[in-house]
């Protein structure tokens, strides 16, 4: 997910470039998703009753609350060499399925922004 968000952050689409996202961060929710999500929602069909964006937002926000330093899923221990601990048990298979689904949505958003960037480039060359 982090890599997909960084791929989106590197988009040539003007609305994404205007965000000036730091792609060196590991804070998926705070530094990547919170900046990209409003652009995704703005480009979504307002008449669409699909709640995919909200569901993805909720999932990434939940992961952000678990991994608030960006290292929980990257390293087996905290900086003080204590193993990471969860306050509640999780179903790793379900988490994996959700991450795959979110990654698919993010790949679709990346393709959409690439298309928009191509349209912008074409408009600039026509003028």
GROMACS .gro file of N, CA and C in nm:
model
  381
    1UNK      N    1   0.082  -0.118   0.000
    1UNK     CA    2   0.000   0.000   0.000
    1UNK      C    3   0.087   0.125   0.000
    2UNK      N    4   0.191   0.121   0.081
    2UNK     CA    5   0.280   0.237   0.086
    2UNK      C    6   0.340   0.266  -0.051
    3UNK      N    7   0.382   0.163  -0.120
    3UNK     CA    8   0.442   0.182  -0.252
    3UNK      C    9   0.339   0.233  -0.352
    4UNK      N   10   0.217   0.184  -0.344
    4UNK     CA   11   0.112   0.233  -0.434
    4UNK      C   12   0.082   0.380  -0.407
    5UNK      N   13   0.078   0.418  -0.280
    5UNK     CA   14   0.054   0.559  -0.246
    5UNK      C   15   0.170   0.647  -0.294
    6UNK      N   16   0.290   0.596  -0.284
    6UNK     CA   17   0.406   0.672  -0.333
    6UNK      C   18   0.403   0.680  -0.485
    7UNK      N   19   0.354   0.577  -0.551
    7UNK     CA   20   0.338   0.582  -0.696
    7UNK      C   21   0.238   0.690  -0.734
    8UNK      N   22   0.127   0.696  -0.663
    8UNK     CA   23   0.028   0.801  -0.688
    8UNK      C   24   0.090   0.938  -0.662
    9UNK      N   25   0.167   0.949  -0.555
    9UNK     CA   26   0.230   1.077  -0.520
    9UNK      C   27   0.327   1.125  -0.627
   10UNK      N   28   0.378   1.033  -0.708
   10UNK     CA   29   0.471   1.071  -0.814
   10UNK      C   30   0.399   1.098  -0.946
   11UNK      N   31   0.267   1.099  -0.945
   11UNK     CA   32   0.189   1.121  -1.065
   11UNK      C   33   0.221   1.257  -1.129
   12UNK      N   34   0.210   1.262  -1.259
   12UNK     CA   35   0.230   1.387  -1.333
   12UNK      C   36   0.102   1.471  -1.337
   13UNK      N   37  -0.007   1.418  -1.284
   13UNK     CA   38  -0.134   1.492  -1.280
   13UNK      C   39  -0.118   1.616  -1.194
   14UNK      N   40  -0.159   1.730  -1.246
   14UNK     CA   41  -0.134   1.859  -1.181
   14UNK      C   42  -0.190   1.868  -1.039
   15UNK      N   43  -0.308   1.811  -1.017
   15UNK     CA   44  -0.367   1.820  -0.883
   15UNK      C   45  -0.288   1.739  -0.781
   16UNK      N   46  -0.222   1.634  -0.825
   16UNK     CA   47  -0.136   1.556  -0.735
   16UNK      C   48  -0.003   1.628  -0.717
   17UNK      N   49   0.053   1.680  -0.825
   17UNK     CA   50   0.181   1.752  -0.814
   17UNK      C   51   0.168   1.874  -0.722
   18UNK      N   52   0.054   1.940  -0.725
   18UNK     CA   53   0.032   2.058  -0.641
   18UNK      C   54   0.039   2.025  -0.492
   19UNK      N   55   0.020   1.898  -0.456
   19UNK     CA   56   0.022   1.858  -0.315
   19UNK      C   57   0.162   1.855  -0.256
   20UNK      N   58   0.263   1.843  -0.344
   20UNK     CA   59   0.404   1.839  -0.300
   20UNK      C   60   0.424   1.738  -0.187
   21UNK      N   61   0.390   1.614  -0.216
   21UNK     CA   62   0.397   1.506  -0.117
   21UNK      C   63   0.540   1.459  -0.101
   22UNK      N   64   0.583   1.445   0.024
   22UNK     CA   65   0.715   1.390   0.054
   22UNK      C   66   0.708   1.238   0.039
   23UNK      N   67   0.769   1.188  -0.067
   23UNK     CA   68   0.763   1.044  -0.094
   23UNK      C   69   0.861   0.965  -0.009
   24UNK      N   70   0.942   1.031   0.072
   24UNK     CA   71   1.037   0.962   0.158
   24UNK      C   72   0.978   0.916   0.290
   25UNK      N   73   0.855   0.951   0.316
   25UNK     CA   74   0.791   0.917   0.443
   25UNK      C   75   0.743   0.772   0.444
   26UNK      N   76   0.728   0.717   0.564
   26UNK     CA   77   0.668   0.585   0.582
   26UNK      C   78   0.533   0.596   0.653
   27UNK      N   79   0.489   0.717   0.679
   27UNK     CA   80   0.362   0.738   0.749
   27UNK      C   81   0.248   0.734   0.646
   28UNK      N   82   0.195   0.616   0.626
   28UNK     CA   83   0.097   0.593   0.520
   28UNK      C   84  -0.026   0.681   0.536
   29UNK      N   85  -0.084   0.686   0.655
   29UNK     CA   86  -0.207   0.761   0.673
   29UNK      C   87  -0.180   0.911   0.681
   30UNK      N   88  -0.092   0.951   0.773
   30UNK     CA   89  -0.073   1.093   0.801
   30UNK      C   90  -0.012   1.172   0.685
   31UNK      N   91   0.087   1.116   0.619
   31UNK     CA   92   0.164   1.193   0.521
   31UNK      C   93   0.131   1.160   0.375
   32UNK      N   94   0.073   1.045   0.350
   32UNK     CA   95   0.043   1.008   0.212
   32UNK      C   96  -0.108   1.010   0.185
   33UNK      N   97  -0.180   0.924   0.253
   33UNK     CA   98  -0.322   0.907   0.224
   33UNK      C   99  -0.403   1.033   0.252
   34UNK      N  100  -0.379   1.101   0.362
   34UNK     CA  101  -0.458   1.220   0.396
   34UNK      C  102  -0.443   1.330   0.291
   35UNK      N  103  -0.333   1.331   0.219
   35UNK     CA  104  -0.315   1.430   0.113
   35UNK      C  105  -0.381   1.385  -0.017
   36UNK      N  106  -0.371   1.258  -0.050
   36UNK     CA  107  -0.421   1.206  -0.177
   36UNK      C  108  -0.572   1.185  -0.175
   37UNK      N  109  -0.626   1.146  -0.063
   37UNK     CA  110  -0.768   1.110  -0.054
   37UNK      C  111  -0.862   1.221  -0.101
   38UNK      N  112  -0.842   1.347  -0.064
   38UNK     CA  113  -0.934   1.450  -0.114
   38UNK      C  114  -0.934   1.462  -0.266
   39UNK      N  115  -0.822   1.441  -0.330
   39UNK     CA  116  -0.816   1.447  -0.476
   39UNK      C  117  -0.892   1.328  -0.535
   40UNK      N  118  -0.876   1.212  -0.476
   40UNK     CA  119  -0.950   1.093  -0.523
   40UNK      C  120  -1.100   1.117  -0.509
   41UNK      N  121  -1.141   1.168  -0.396
   41UNK     CA  122  -1.284   1.194  -0.374
   41UNK      C  123  -1.336   1.301  -0.470
   42UNK      N  124  -1.256   1.404  -0.496
   42UNK     CA  125  -1.299   1.512  -0.586
   42UNK      C  126  -1.316   1.460  -0.729
   43UNK      N  127  -1.235   1.364  -0.768
   43UNK     CA  128  -1.243   1.310  -0.904
   43UNK      C  129  -1.345   1.198  -0.916
   44UNK      N  130  -1.398   1.153  -0.803
   44UNK     CA  131  -1.499   1.047  -0.804
   44UNK      C  132  -1.631   1.105  -0.854
   45UNK      N  133  -1.707   1.025  -0.920
   45UNK     CA  134  -1.839   1.066  -0.969
   45UNK      C  135  -1.928   1.098  -0.849
   46UNK      N  136  -1.972   1.223  -0.839
   46UNK     CA  137  -2.051   1.264  -0.722
   46UNK      C  138  -2.186   1.193  -0.715
   47UNK      N  139  -2.236   1.144  -0.827
   47UNK     CA  140  -2.363   1.072  -0.826
   47UNK      C  141  -2.346   0.925  -0.793
   48UNK      N  142  -2.221   0.882  -0.781
   48UNK     CA  143  -2.191   0.743  -0.753
   48UNK      C  144  -2.217   0.714  -0.605
   49UNK      N  145  -2.295   0.614  -0.578
   49UNK     CA  146  -2.327   0.577  -0.441
   49UNK      C  147  -2.230   0.474  -0.384
   50UNK      N  148  -2.123   0.449  -0.457
   50UNK     CA  149  -2.021   0.354  -0.415
   50UNK      C  150  -1.945   0.413  -0.296
   51UNK      N  151  -1.924   0.334  -0.194
   51UNK     CA  152  -1.856   0.380  -0.073
   51UNK      C  153  -1.712   0.329  -0.065
   52UNK      N  154  -1.655   0.294  -0.178
   52UNK     CA  155  -1.520   0.237  -0.180
   52UNK      C  156  -1.420   0.333  -0.117
   53UNK      N  157  -1.426   0.460  -0.157
   53UNK     CA  158  -1.332   0.559  -0.103
   53UNK      C  159  -1.339   0.569   0.048
   54UNK      N  160  -1.459   0.571   0.103
   54UNK     CA  161  -1.475   0.579   0.248
   54UNK      C  162  -1.423   0.451   0.314
   55UNK      N  163  -1.450   0.336   0.254
   55UNK     CA  164  -1.403   0.209   0.310
   55UNK      C  165  -1.251   0.202   0.310
   56UNK      N  166  -1.190   0.246   0.199
   56UNK     CA  167  -1.044   0.248   0.191
   56UNK      C  168  -0.989   0.345   0.295
   57UNK      N  169  -1.052   0.462   0.306
   57UNK     CA  170  -1.010   0.561   0.405
   57UNK      C  171  -1.015   0.502   0.546
   58UNK      N  172  -1.124   0.437   0.579
   58UNK     CA  173  -1.139   0.378   0.713
   58UNK      C  174  -1.031   0.273   0.739
   59UNK      N  175  -1.003   0.190   0.639
   59UNK     CA  176  -0.903   0.085   0.656
   59UNK      C  177  -0.764   0.145   0.676
   60UNK      N  178  -0.728   0.241   0.590
   60UNK     CA  179  -0.595   0.302   0.601
   60UNK      C  180  -0.583   0.381   0.731
   61UNK      N  181  -0.691   0.445   0.774
   61UNK     CA  182  -0.689   0.516   0.902
   61UNK      C  183  -0.667   0.418   1.018
   62UNK      N  184  -0.732   0.304   1.012
   62UNK     CA  185  -0.713   0.202   1.116
   62UNK      C  186  -0.570   0.152   1.118
   63UNK      N  187  -0.514   0.125   1.001
   63UNK     CA  188  -0.373   0.083   0.995
   63UNK      C  189  -0.283   0.193   1.050
   64UNK      N  190  -0.315   0.318   1.019
   64UNK     CA  191  -0.237   0.431   1.071
   64UNK      C  192  -0.241   0.440   1.222
   65UNK      N  193  -0.354   0.401   1.281
   65UNK     CA  194  -0.362   0.404   1.427
   65UNK      C  195  -0.282   0.291   1.492
   66UNK      N  196  -0.260   0.183   1.417
   66UNK     CA  197  -0.175   0.074   1.466
   66UNK      C  198  -0.028   0.107   1.443
   67UNK      N  199  -0.001   0.160   1.326
   67UNK     CA  200   0.138   0.186   1.283
   67UNK      C  201   0.162   0.337   1.279
   68UNK      N  202   0.152   0.401   1.391
   68UNK     CA  203   0.160   0.547   1.396
   68UNK      C  204   0.301   0.602   1.374
   69UNK      N  205   0.404   0.518   1.376
   69UNK     CA  206   0.540   0.564   1.348
   69UNK      C  207   0.591   0.513   1.214
   70UNK      N  208   0.513   0.433   1.145
   70UNK     CA  209   0.552   0.382   1.015
   70UNK      C  210   0.653   0.269   1.019
   71UNK      N  211   0.663   0.202   1.134
   71UNK     CA  212   0.760   0.093   1.144
   71UNK      C  213   0.699  -0.039   1.189
   72UNK      N  214   0.574  -0.040   1.227
   72UNK     CA  215   0.512  -0.158   1.287
   72UNK      C  216   0.516  -0.278   1.192
   73UNK      N  217   0.482  -0.257   1.066
   73UNK     CA  218   0.479  -0.368   0.970
   73UNK      C  219   0.613  -0.382   0.898
   74UNK      N  220   0.703  -0.289   0.919
   74UNK     CA  221   0.832  -0.290   0.852
   74UNK      C  222   0.939  -0.365   0.932
   75UNK      N  223   0.935  -0.350   1.065
   75UNK     CA  224   1.037  -0.410   1.152
   75UNK      C  225   0.969  -0.493   1.261
   76UNK      N  226   1.033  -0.600   1.308
   76UNK     CA  227   0.970  -0.685   1.409
   76UNK      C  228   0.971  -0.625   1.549
   77UNK      N  229   1.058  -0.525   1.572
   77UNK     CA  230   1.065  -0.464   1.706
   77UNK      C  231   1.055  -0.314   1.697
   78UNK      N  232   1.026  -0.254   1.812
   78UNK     CA  233   1.025  -0.109   1.822
   78UNK      C  234   1.169  -0.060   1.833
   79UNK      N  235   1.188   0.070   1.837
   79UNK     CA  236   1.323   0.125   1.844
   79UNK      C  237   1.396   0.087   1.974
   80UNK      N  238   1.320   0.055   2.079
   80UNK     CA  239   1.382   0.013   2.206
   80UNK      C  240   1.401  -0.139   2.212
   81UNK      N  241   1.387  -0.206   2.099
   81UNK     CA  242   1.406  -0.351   2.082
   81UNK      C  243   1.298  -0.435   2.150
   82UNK      N  244   1.187  -0.375   2.186
   82UNK     CA  245   1.072  -0.449   2.237
   82UNK      C  246   0.988  -0.494   2.117
   83UNK      N  247   0.936  -0.616   2.123
   83UNK     CA  248   0.851  -0.663   2.015
   83UNK      C  249   0.724  -0.581   2.010
   84UNK      N  250   0.675  -0.559   1.888
   84UNK     CA  251   0.548  -0.488   1.871
   84UNK      C  252   0.436  -0.570   1.933
   85UNK      N  253   0.342  -0.500   1.993
   85UNK     CA  254   0.227  -0.568   2.054
   85UNK      C  255   0.099  -0.499   2.010
   86UNK      N  256  -0.001  -0.580   1.984
   86UNK     CA  257  -0.134  -0.529   1.951
   86UNK      C  258  -0.223  -0.542   2.073
   87UNK      N  259  -0.308  -0.443   2.092
   87UNK     CA  260  -0.399  -0.450   2.206
   87UNK      C  261  -0.512  -0.550   2.179
   88UNK      N  262  -0.544  -0.572   2.053
   88UNK     CA  263  -0.648  -0.668   2.015
   88UNK      C  264  -0.591  -0.765   1.912
   89UNK      N  265  -0.644  -0.886   1.912
   89UNK     CA  266  -0.602  -0.984   1.813
   89UNK      C  267  -0.654  -0.944   1.675
   90UNK      N  268  -0.579  -0.979   1.572
   90UNK     CA  269  -0.623  -0.952   1.435
   90UNK      C  270  -0.625  -1.083   1.358
   91UNK      N  271  -0.701  -1.083   1.251
   91UNK     CA  272  -0.707  -1.197   1.160
   91UNK      C  273  -0.614  -1.165   1.043
   92UNK      N  274  -0.493  -1.222   1.042
   92UNK     CA  275  -0.395  -1.184   0.939
   92UNK      C  276  -0.440  -1.215   0.797
   93UNK      N  277  -0.518  -1.320   0.778
   93UNK     CA  278  -0.567  -1.354   0.644
   93UNK      C  279  -0.663  -1.246   0.596
   94UNK      N  280  -0.751  -1.201   0.682
   94UNK     CA  281  -0.846  -1.096   0.646
   94UNK      C  282  -0.772  -0.964   0.621
   95UNK      N  283  -0.671  -0.935   0.701
   95UNK     CA  284  -0.592  -0.813   0.681
   95UNK      C  285  -0.524  -0.819   0.545
   96UNK      N  286  -0.467  -0.934   0.511
   96UNK     CA  287  -0.402  -0.950   0.381
   96UNK      C  288  -0.501  -0.929   0.267
   97UNK      N  289  -0.621  -0.987   0.279
   97UNK     CA  290  -0.724  -0.969   0.175
   97UNK      C  291  -0.761  -0.822   0.161
   98UNK      N  292  -0.774  -0.754   0.273
   98UNK     CA  293  -0.809  -0.611   0.270
   98UNK      C  294  -0.696  -0.529   0.207
   99UNK      N  295  -0.573  -0.561   0.241
   99UNK     CA  296  -0.460  -0.488   0.183
   99UNK      C  297  -0.455  -0.510   0.033
  100UNK      N  298  -0.481  -0.631  -0.012
  100UNK     CA  299  -0.484  -0.657  -0.157
  100UNK      C  300  -0.595  -0.578  -0.224
  101UNK      N  301  -0.712  -0.573  -0.161
  101UNK     CA  302  -0.824  -0.498  -0.218
  101UNK      C  303  -0.792  -0.348  -0.224
  102UNK      N  304  -0.735  -0.295  -0.118
  102UNK     CA  305  -0.699  -0.153  -0.115
  102UNK      C  306  -0.592  -0.124  -0.220
  103UNK      N  307  -0.496  -0.214  -0.232
  103UNK     CA  308  -0.391  -0.197  -0.333
  103UNK      C  309  -0.450  -0.194  -0.473
  104UNK      N  310  -0.549  -0.278  -0.500
  104UNK     CA  311  -0.616  -0.276  -0.630
  104UNK      C  312  -0.685  -0.143  -0.655
  105UNK      N  313  -0.751  -0.090  -0.554
  105UNK     CA  314  -0.816   0.040  -0.568
  105UNK      C  315  -0.711   0.148  -0.596
  106UNK      N  316  -0.601   0.145  -0.522
  106UNK     CA  317  -0.496   0.245  -0.541
  106UNK      C  318  -0.434   0.234  -0.680
  107UNK      N  319  -0.417   0.111  -0.731
  107UNK     CA  320  -0.366   0.094  -0.867
  107UNK      C  321  -0.462   0.156  -0.968
  108UNK      N  322  -0.590   0.140  -0.944
  108UNK     CA  323  -0.691   0.202  -1.032
  108UNK      C  324  -0.684   0.353  -1.026
  109UNK      N  325  -0.664   0.408  -0.908
  109UNK     CA  326  -0.651   0.554  -0.893
  109UNK      C  327  -0.526   0.603  -0.965
  110UNK      N  328  -0.418   0.529  -0.953
  110UNK     CA  329  -0.295   0.566  -1.021
  110UNK      C  330  -0.316   0.569  -1.173
  111UNK      N  331  -0.385   0.468  -1.226
  111UNK     CA  332  -0.414   0.464  -1.369
  111UNK      C  333  -0.503   0.582  -1.409
  112UNK      N  334  -0.601   0.614  -1.325
  112UNK     CA  335  -0.689   0.727  -1.353
  112UNK      C  336  -0.609   0.857  -1.358
  113UNK      N  337  -0.519   0.877  -1.263
  113UNK     CA  338  -0.439   0.999  -1.261
  113UNK      C  339  -0.342   1.004  -1.379
  114UNK      N  340  -0.290   0.889  -1.420
  114UNK     CA  341  -0.205   0.885  -1.540
  114UNK      C  342  -0.285   0.930  -1.662
  115UNK      N  343  -0.407   0.883  -1.672
  115UNK     CA  344  -0.494   0.922  -1.783
  115UNK      C  345  -0.520   1.073  -1.780
  116UNK      N  346  -0.550   1.125  -1.662
  116UNK     CA  347  -0.573   1.270  -1.649
  116UNK      C  348  -0.448   1.349  -1.688
  117UNK      N  349  -0.331   1.300  -1.647
  117UNK     CA  350  -0.206   1.368  -1.681
  117UNK      C  351  -0.183   1.366  -1.832
  118UNK      N  352  -0.216   1.254  -1.896
  118UNK     CA  353  -0.204   1.246  -2.042
  118UNK      C  354  -0.298   1.346  -2.108
  119UNK      N  355  -0.420   1.357  -2.057
  119UNK     CA  356  -0.516   1.454  -2.110
  119UNK      C  357  -0.465   1.597  -2.094
  120UNK      N  358  -0.407   1.627  -1.978
  120UNK     CA  359  -0.352   1.761  -1.954
  120UNK      C  360  -0.237   1.789  -2.051
  121UNK      N  361  -0.150   1.693  -2.069
  121UNK     CA  362  -0.037   1.711  -2.160
  121UNK      C  363  -0.085   1.733  -2.303
  122UNK      N  364  -0.187   1.659  -2.341
  122UNK     CA  365  -0.243   1.675  -2.476
  122UNK      C  366  -0.305   1.814  -2.492
  123UNK      N  367  -0.374   1.862  -2.391
  123UNK     CA  368  -0.434   1.996  -2.397
  123UNK      C  369  -0.326   2.103  -2.410
  124UNK      N  370  -0.215   2.087  -2.338
  124UNK     CA  371  -0.108   2.186  -2.345
  124UNK      C  372  -0.040   2.186  -2.481
  125UNK      N  373  -0.028   2.068  -2.544
  125UNK     CA  374   0.037   2.062  -2.675
  125UNK      C  375  -0.052   2.115  -2.786
  126UNK      N  376  -0.183   2.109  -2.765
  126UNK     CA  377  -0.278   2.161  -2.865
  126UNK      C  378  -0.281   2.313  -2.863
  127UNK      N  379  -0.249   2.373  -2.751
  127UNK     CA  380  -0.257   2.520  -2.739
  127UNK      C  381  -0.135   2.585  -2.788
   0.00000   0.00000   0.00000
